Amino acid sequence: MASTGASSTNCKVILANTIAKKLLSEVQEGLSKLQGPPLLVGFLASSDPAARVYADWTGKTCRENGFAFELREVPKDAMEDALLAANADPSVHGIIVYYPIFSSRQDQYLQQIVSISKDVEGLSHRYIFNMYQNIRFLDPGTDTKKSILPCTPLAVIKILEHLHVYNTILPYGNRLFGHTVTVINRSEVVGRPLAALLANDGACVYSVDVEGVQQFHRGQGLKKSRHEVEEKPGWTLENCLPVSDVVISGVPGEKFKVPVELLREGAVCINFSSEKNFTPEVKEKASIYVPAIGKVTIVVLLRNLLRMVQNRADTDATPADAIDKPGTIEEKPSA
């Protein structure tokens, strides 16, 4: 007989390492079919210690898992030329840039000059456009080359798939139909892309930040091909959390805590902040709790790199031809 009240013993804590191992085995299988290890080049021009830690972590993970990695430390003013040179270098299979560099729109410009055939973070315009438009392939009609998605939002999706929140009985693209999700964070880097991806997969998503709440959805009965956004004036977490079966939080401040008393009984809770957004009491309400996702994110980065190599295998275009032109939106990437 099921218990009528939740207790910490009824909450399953899932560590990122468990999920990362499964993903890594898939990556290793794909890697074994290549002639040599793909080379990922990281570009570091920042004195930010967090950027240095991430660069070191990337290199360590690459080398431990059969990928080549090279860190290039470049002065800020030389970054543009360095990226263009890497675009044109056939020995470079993927590029990752450790931001911030200028902490301004110039960083956005640098994101756009990385060749889409080497942009493992999925930050170039074509990939972002595809993600929001729910265009999943780079070759619509043929559907052999999946578009690249940003690593952290994709890591959250892979976690939800692992937890079987995605319903595989439903058609691909609709597998979150019936789920209500709250995402606490609406940054352009993680929160908003994540809300869009989840809504494009069929969920009703409440996107929450300090400015208020927005609802991302594909309409009643998923009649729309991609998500739309609706403002929810006056809404707060008090409106969102009690109706959400999945709660995902990534507030980068140690003072913020998700109000556990508002959580729906048995909710799935995922923390993607470097801070602990959930207090230990979350285990008294949640059915599943994932306290961190970093190790999944880094494996997703390797997965993206592998996919880029696979996408380029039968493509005649040179990396220079594939550079996404800033300000254009003719080409569409995927979600």
JSON list of N, CA, C and O in Angstrom, two decimals, residues 50 57 71 106 123 143 167 174 232 308:
[
{"chain": "A", "resi": 50, "resn": "ALA", "atom": "N", "xyz": [36.60, 31.11, -12.47]},
{"chain": "A", "resi": 50, "resn": "ALA", "atom": "CA", "xyz": [35.62, 30.09, -12.83]},
{"chain": "A", "resi": 50, "resn": "ALA", "atom": "C", "xyz": [35.85, 29.62, -14.26]},
{"chain": "A", "resi": 50, "resn": "ALA", "atom": "O", "xyz": [35.69, 28.44, -14.57]},
{"chain": "A", "resi": 57, "resn": "TRP", "atom": "N", "xyz": [38.72, 21.59, -16.40]},
{"chain": "A", "resi": 57, "resn": "TRP", "atom": "CA", "xyz": [37.79, 20.49, -16.27]},
{"chain": "A", "resi": 57, "resn": "TRP", "atom": "C", "xyz": [37.46, 19.90, -17.66]},
{"chain": "A", "resi": 57, "resn": "TRP", "atom": "O", "xyz": [37.42, 18.69, -17.84]},
{"chain": "A", "resi": 71, "resn": "LEU", "atom": "N", "xyz": [44.21, 23.97, -25.07]},
{"chain": "A", "resi": 71, "resn": "LEU", "atom": "CA", "xyz": [43.80, 25.28, -24.55]},
{"chain": "A", "resi": 71, "resn": "LEU", "atom": "C", "xyz": [44.70, 26.36, -25.13]},
{"chain": "A", "resi": 71, "resn": "LEU", "atom": "O", "xyz": [45.93, 26.28, -25.01]},
{"chain": "A", "resi": 106, "resn": "GLN", "atom": "N", "xyz": [30.29, 42.69, -27.51]},
{"chain": "A", "resi": 106, "resn": "GLN", "atom": "CA", "xyz": [31.40, 42.14, -28.28]},
{"chain": "A", "resi": 106, "resn": "GLN", "atom": "C", "xyz": [31.52, 40.63, -28.07]},
{"chain": "A", "resi": 106, "resn": "GLN", "atom": "O", "xyz": [31.92, 39.89, -28.98]},
{"chain": "A", "resi": 123, "resn": "LEU", "atom": "N", "xyz": [25.92, 28.12, -29.75]},
{"chain": "A", "resi": 123, "resn": "LEU", "atom": "CA", "xyz": [25.63, 29.52, -29.44]},
{"chain": "A", "resi": 123, "resn": "LEU", "atom": "C", "xyz": [25.49, 30.40, -30.68]},
{"chain": "A", "resi": 123, "resn": "LEU", "atom": "O", "xyz": [25.07, 31.55, -30.57]},
{"chain": "A", "resi": 143, "resn": "ASP", "atom": "N", "xyz": [16.67, 15.03, -42.77]},
{"chain": "A", "resi": 143, "resn": "ASP", "atom": "CA", "xyz": [16.67, 14.75, -41.32]},
{"chain": "A", "resi": 143, "resn": "ASP", "atom": "C", "xyz": [17.75, 13.77, -40.91]},
{"chain": "A", "resi": 143, "resn": "ASP", "atom": "O", "xyz": [17.49, 12.80, -40.18]},
{"chain": "A", "resi": 167, "resn": "ASN", "atom": "N", "xyz": [7.87, 10.79, -22.03]},
{"chain": "A", "resi": 167, "resn": "ASN", "atom": "CA", "xyz": [7.05, 9.61, -22.27]},
{"chain": "A", "resi": 167, "resn": "ASN", "atom": "C", "xyz": [7.32, 9.07, -23.67]},
{"chain": "A", "resi": 167, "resn": "ASN", "atom": "O", "xyz": [6.87, 9.63, -24.67]},
{"chain": "A", "resi": 174, "resn": "ASN", "atom": "N", "xyz": [6.73, 15.34, -28.88]},
{"chain": "A", "resi": 174, "resn": "ASN", "atom": "CA", "xyz": [5.56, 15.60, -28.03]},
{"chain": "A", "resi": 174, "resn": "ASN", "atom": "C", "xyz": [5.66, 14.92, -26.68]},
{"chain": "A", "resi": 174, "resn": "ASN", "atom": "O", "xyz": [4.67, 14.81, -25.95]},
{"chain": "A", "resi": 232, "resn": "LYS", "atom": "N", "xyz": [2.21, 36.38, -17.69]},
{"chain": "A", "resi": 232, "resn": "LYS", "atom": "CA", "xyz": [1.28, 36.04, -16.62]},
{"chain": "A", "resi": 232, "resn": "LYS", "atom": "C", "xyz": [1.34, 37.13, -15.54]},
{"chain": "A", "resi": 232, "resn": "LYS", "atom": "O", "xyz": [1.99, 36.98, -14.50]},
{"chain": "A", "resi": 308, "resn": "MET", "atom": "N", "xyz": [29.19, 16.97, -34.26]},
{"chain": "A", "resi": 308, "resn": "MET", "atom": "CA", "xyz": [29.74, 17.88, -35.29]},
{"chain": "A", "resi": 308, "resn": "MET", "atom": "C", "xyz": [30.61, 17.10, -36.27]},
{"chain": "A", "resi": 308, "resn": "MET", "atom": "O", "xyz": [30.54, 17.32, -37.48]}
]
